[in-house]
DNA sequence: CAATCTATGTCAGAATACTGACATGAGTCA
DNA sequence: TGACTCATGTCAGTATTCTGACATAGATTG
């Protein structure tokens, strides 16, 4: 069997390793967010809104890597729960700028601390130089994938 | 507001970047696998079985980063479709060793080529040294996350 | 030897995200 | 101006994965 027919070498494939790492991160984040009754997408939405108030549904969807339909379902439940508010009418176009309520900010607070602790643990064995190299490599991969 | 209350900096967070990269990879893989009527988990299962014949349902689940319940659903449909076979009785314990059929191998062939092209594109701007550094960093992150 | 623990396969139901579709607002351009 | 393209919000239905639960096989342990 020639090398070209041998499939993807799972022990060295960066694609497989990327999936393994993101899976491990997802599991670790779910573990710390579950006690707070929060999913990863839920947390990501609040974190994004905290840092960029006024983002629309579609912008939040892109920032959390889900479809705008999925984000819309989440936003509606967050609105019902009083964590997020959106105006009844769009100030321009159709995009509705969303904002956190005080309740949303309180929910986010403990979640951010929990997620930060996971990220710290993930990076504990990497030097700042190695972290910078990883950042650069990941950015390059993202750019190449999106260019295709 | 002190730095500790500022949340996760999305522009530099390796956790966020990891999620972005895996999302971009997922989208790219789905795009090339969809014409072959194959999902990523479906492909991953066949690829794993091709390289490690006789893996059980639970082992396949761990290798593809889904629950054994999800893998079981997939395996049953693959068995119905004649791409995979499992013995009716376990040779030892309860684990049923799964194997690809010729039909499964044929399905895998074009999928492997498609996925390989995505991985090549993902890495086209990285030198072998940079790829090795990325591999080392990702392995370190996985180890640290699983240790917690 | 019996009790316990761990891993496995499987069923059932719930949660989550997705694709498809439609209407609407804004910008482009002939 | 009118046709066209594009982005957005939203509804509906589908698909996929997950959590919870149970029974069973093998290993461990007292």
PDB file of C-alpha atoms in Angstrom, chain A residues 17-124:
ATOM      1  CA  UNK A  17      -4.950  16.938  17.103  1.00  0.00           C
ATOM      2  CA  UNK A  18      -6.932  20.143  16.684  1.00  0.00           C
ATOM      3  CA  UNK A  19     -10.157  18.225  17.116  1.00  0.00           C
ATOM      4  CA  UNK A  20      -8.780  16.411  20.147  1.00  0.00           C
ATOM      5  CA  UNK A  21      -7.689  19.667  21.782  1.00  0.00           C
ATOM      6  CA  UNK A  22     -10.975  21.442  21.152  1.00  0.00           C
ATOM      7  CA  UNK A  23     -12.846  18.402  22.437  1.00  0.00           C
ATOM      8  CA  UNK A  24     -10.790  18.383  25.625  1.00  0.00           C
ATOM      9  CA  UNK A  25     -11.399  22.109  26.038  1.00  0.00           C
ATOM     10  CA  UNK A  26     -15.124  21.646  25.446  1.00  0.00           C
ATOM     11  CA  UNK A  27     -15.346  18.864  28.037  1.00  0.00           C
ATOM     12  CA  UNK A  28     -13.426  20.926  30.589  1.00  0.00           C
ATOM     13  CA  UNK A  29     -15.576  24.002  29.997  1.00  0.00           C
ATOM     14  CA  UNK A  30     -18.809  22.031  30.178  1.00  0.00           C
ATOM     15  CA  UNK A  31     -17.655  20.564  33.486  1.00  0.00           C
ATOM     16  CA  UNK A  32     -17.166  23.974  35.120  1.00  0.00           C
ATOM     17  CA  UNK A  33     -20.196  25.619  33.468  1.00  0.00           C
ATOM     18  CA  UNK A  34     -22.697  22.878  34.268  1.00  0.00           C
ATOM     19  CA  UNK A  35     -22.887  23.745  37.990  1.00  0.00           C
ATOM     20  CA  UNK A  36     -23.766  27.278  36.869  1.00  0.00           C
ATOM     21  CA  UNK A  37     -26.579  25.984  34.641  1.00  0.00           C
ATOM     22  CA  UNK A  38     -24.847  27.364  31.598  1.00  0.00           C
ATOM     23  CA  UNK A  39     -23.828  25.878  28.250  1.00  0.00           C
ATOM     24  CA  UNK A  40     -20.737  26.921  26.327  1.00  0.00           C
ATOM     25  CA  UNK A  41     -22.743  28.782  23.696  1.00  0.00           C
ATOM     26  CA  UNK A  42     -24.737  30.513  26.421  1.00  0.00           C
ATOM     27  CA  UNK A  43     -21.545  31.636  28.162  1.00  0.00           C
ATOM     28  CA  UNK A  44     -19.908  32.658  24.880  1.00  0.00           C
ATOM     29  CA  UNK A  45     -22.898  34.812  24.014  1.00  0.00           C
ATOM     30  CA  UNK A  46     -22.809  36.639  27.355  1.00  0.00           C
ATOM     31  CA  UNK A  47     -19.023  37.100  27.222  1.00  0.00           C
ATOM     32  CA  UNK A  48     -19.229  38.503  23.707  1.00  0.00           C
ATOM     33  CA  UNK A  49     -22.055  40.862  24.639  1.00  0.00           C
ATOM     34  CA  UNK A  50     -20.133  42.026  27.684  1.00  0.00           C
ATOM     35  CA  UNK A  51     -17.134  43.018  25.604  1.00  0.00           C
ATOM     36  CA  UNK A  52     -19.006  44.274  22.564  1.00  0.00           C
ATOM     37  CA  UNK A  53     -22.370  45.642  23.699  1.00  0.00           C
ATOM     38  CA  UNK A  54     -24.912  46.153  20.936  1.00  0.00           C
ATOM     39  CA  UNK A  55     -23.946  43.196  18.778  1.00  0.00           C
ATOM     40  CA  UNK A  56     -26.804  41.848  16.658  1.00  0.00           C
ATOM     41  CA  UNK A  57     -28.079  38.289  16.582  1.00  0.00           C
ATOM     42  CA  UNK A  58     -26.136  37.503  13.401  1.00  0.00           C
ATOM     43  CA  UNK A  59     -22.939  39.048  14.742  1.00  0.00           C
ATOM     44  CA  UNK A  60     -23.236  37.024  17.950  1.00  0.00           C
ATOM     45  CA  UNK A  61     -23.771  33.890  15.889  1.00  0.00           C
ATOM     46  CA  UNK A  62     -20.591  34.501  13.932  1.00  0.00           C
ATOM     47  CA  UNK A  63     -18.661  35.252  17.114  1.00  0.00           C
ATOM     48  CA  UNK A  64     -19.756  32.039  18.794  1.00  0.00           C
ATOM     49  CA  UNK A  65     -19.465  29.866  15.672  1.00  0.00           C
ATOM     50  CA  UNK A  66     -23.082  28.778  15.447  1.00  0.00           C
ATOM     51  CA  UNK A  67     -25.788  29.614  12.887  1.00  0.00           C
ATOM     52  CA  UNK A  68     -27.871  32.743  13.350  1.00  0.00           C
ATOM     53  CA  UNK A  69     -30.908  30.484  13.750  1.00  0.00           C
ATOM     54  CA  UNK A  70     -29.356  28.746  16.739  1.00  0.00           C
ATOM     55  CA  UNK A  71     -28.307  32.039  18.278  1.00  0.00           C
ATOM     56  CA  UNK A  72     -31.800  33.410  17.764  1.00  0.00           C
ATOM     57  CA  UNK A  73     -33.292  30.551  19.807  1.00  0.00           C
ATOM     58  CA  UNK A  74     -30.752  31.189  22.566  1.00  0.00           C
ATOM     59  CA  UNK A  75     -31.307  34.964  22.558  1.00  0.00           C
ATOM     60  CA  UNK A  76     -35.059  34.510  22.866  1.00  0.00           C
ATOM     61  CA  UNK A  77     -34.628  32.303  25.928  1.00  0.00           C
ATOM     62  CA  UNK A  78     -32.114  34.749  27.412  1.00  0.00           C
ATOM     63  CA  UNK A  79     -34.585  37.570  26.841  1.00  0.00           C
ATOM     64  CA  UNK A  80     -37.344  35.577  28.547  1.00  0.00           C
ATOM     65  CA  UNK A  81     -34.966  34.962  31.433  1.00  0.00           C
ATOM     66  CA  UNK A  82     -34.081  38.651  31.712  1.00  0.00           C
ATOM     67  CA  UNK A  83     -30.384  38.303  30.991  1.00  0.00           C
ATOM     68  CA  UNK A  84     -30.473  40.160  27.686  1.00  0.00           C
ATOM     69  CA  UNK A  85     -32.581  42.948  26.209  1.00  0.00           C
ATOM     70  CA  UNK A  86     -33.235  43.921  22.603  1.00  0.00           C
ATOM     71  CA  UNK A  87     -35.209  46.902  21.344  1.00  0.00           C
ATOM     72  CA  UNK A  88     -38.590  46.201  19.782  1.00  0.00           C
ATOM     73  CA  UNK A  89     -37.615  48.049  16.625  1.00  0.00           C
ATOM     74  CA  UNK A  90     -34.335  48.215  14.783  1.00  0.00           C
ATOM     75  CA  UNK A  91     -32.587  51.601  14.946  1.00  0.00           C
ATOM     76  CA  UNK A  92     -31.299  50.978  11.407  1.00  0.00           C
ATOM     77  CA  UNK A  93     -31.828  48.158   8.979  1.00  0.00           C
ATOM     78  CA  UNK A  94     -33.148  44.987  10.574  1.00  0.00           C
ATOM     79  CA  UNK A  95     -30.322  44.308  13.049  1.00  0.00           C
ATOM     80  CA  UNK A  96     -31.435  44.478  16.684  1.00  0.00           C
ATOM     81  CA  UNK A  97     -28.594  45.516  19.040  1.00  0.00           C
ATOM     82  CA  UNK A  98     -28.563  43.254  22.106  1.00  0.00           C
ATOM     83  CA  UNK A  99     -27.315  44.267  25.543  1.00  0.00           C
ATOM     84  CA  UNK A 100     -26.738  42.541  28.868  1.00  0.00           C
ATOM     85  CA  UNK A 101     -28.983  43.331  31.801  1.00  0.00           C
ATOM     86  CA  UNK A 102     -27.611  43.510  35.333  1.00  0.00           C
ATOM     87  CA  UNK A 103     -28.856  39.994  35.796  1.00  0.00           C
ATOM     88  CA  UNK A 104     -26.962  38.896  32.682  1.00  0.00           C
ATOM     89  CA  UNK A 105     -23.808  40.528  33.983  1.00  0.00           C
ATOM     90  CA  UNK A 106     -24.157  38.712  37.295  1.00  0.00           C
ATOM     91  CA  UNK A 107     -24.604  35.385  35.504  1.00  0.00           C
ATOM     92  CA  UNK A 108     -21.515  36.059  33.459  1.00  0.00           C
ATOM     93  CA  UNK A 109     -19.299  36.955  36.401  1.00  0.00           C
ATOM     94  CA  UNK A 110     -18.851  33.513  37.953  1.00  0.00           C
ATOM     95  CA  UNK A 111     -18.798  31.865  34.523  1.00  0.00           C
ATOM     96  CA  UNK A 112     -15.907  34.034  33.399  1.00  0.00           C
ATOM     97  CA  UNK A 113     -13.906  33.104  36.473  1.00  0.00           C
ATOM     98  CA  UNK A 114     -14.580  29.420  35.885  1.00  0.00           C
ATOM     99  CA  UNK A 115     -13.622  29.559  32.220  1.00  0.00           C
ATOM    100  CA  UNK A 116     -10.505  31.567  32.989  1.00  0.00           C
ATOM    101  CA  UNK A 117      -9.357  28.854  35.387  1.00  0.00           C
ATOM    102  CA  UNK A 118      -9.773  26.266  32.619  1.00  0.00           C
ATOM    103  CA  UNK A 119      -7.704  28.322  30.188  1.00  0.00           C
ATOM    104  CA  UNK A 120      -5.003  28.844  32.822  1.00  0.00           C
ATOM    105  CA  UNK A 121      -4.830  25.110  33.408  1.00  0.00           C
ATOM    106  CA  UNK A 122      -4.691  24.427  29.672  1.00  0.00           C
ATOM    107  CA  UNK A 123      -1.648  26.675  29.301  1.00  0.00           C
ATOM    108  CA  UNK A 124       0.193  25.832  32.506  1.00  0.00           C
TER     109      UNK A 124
END
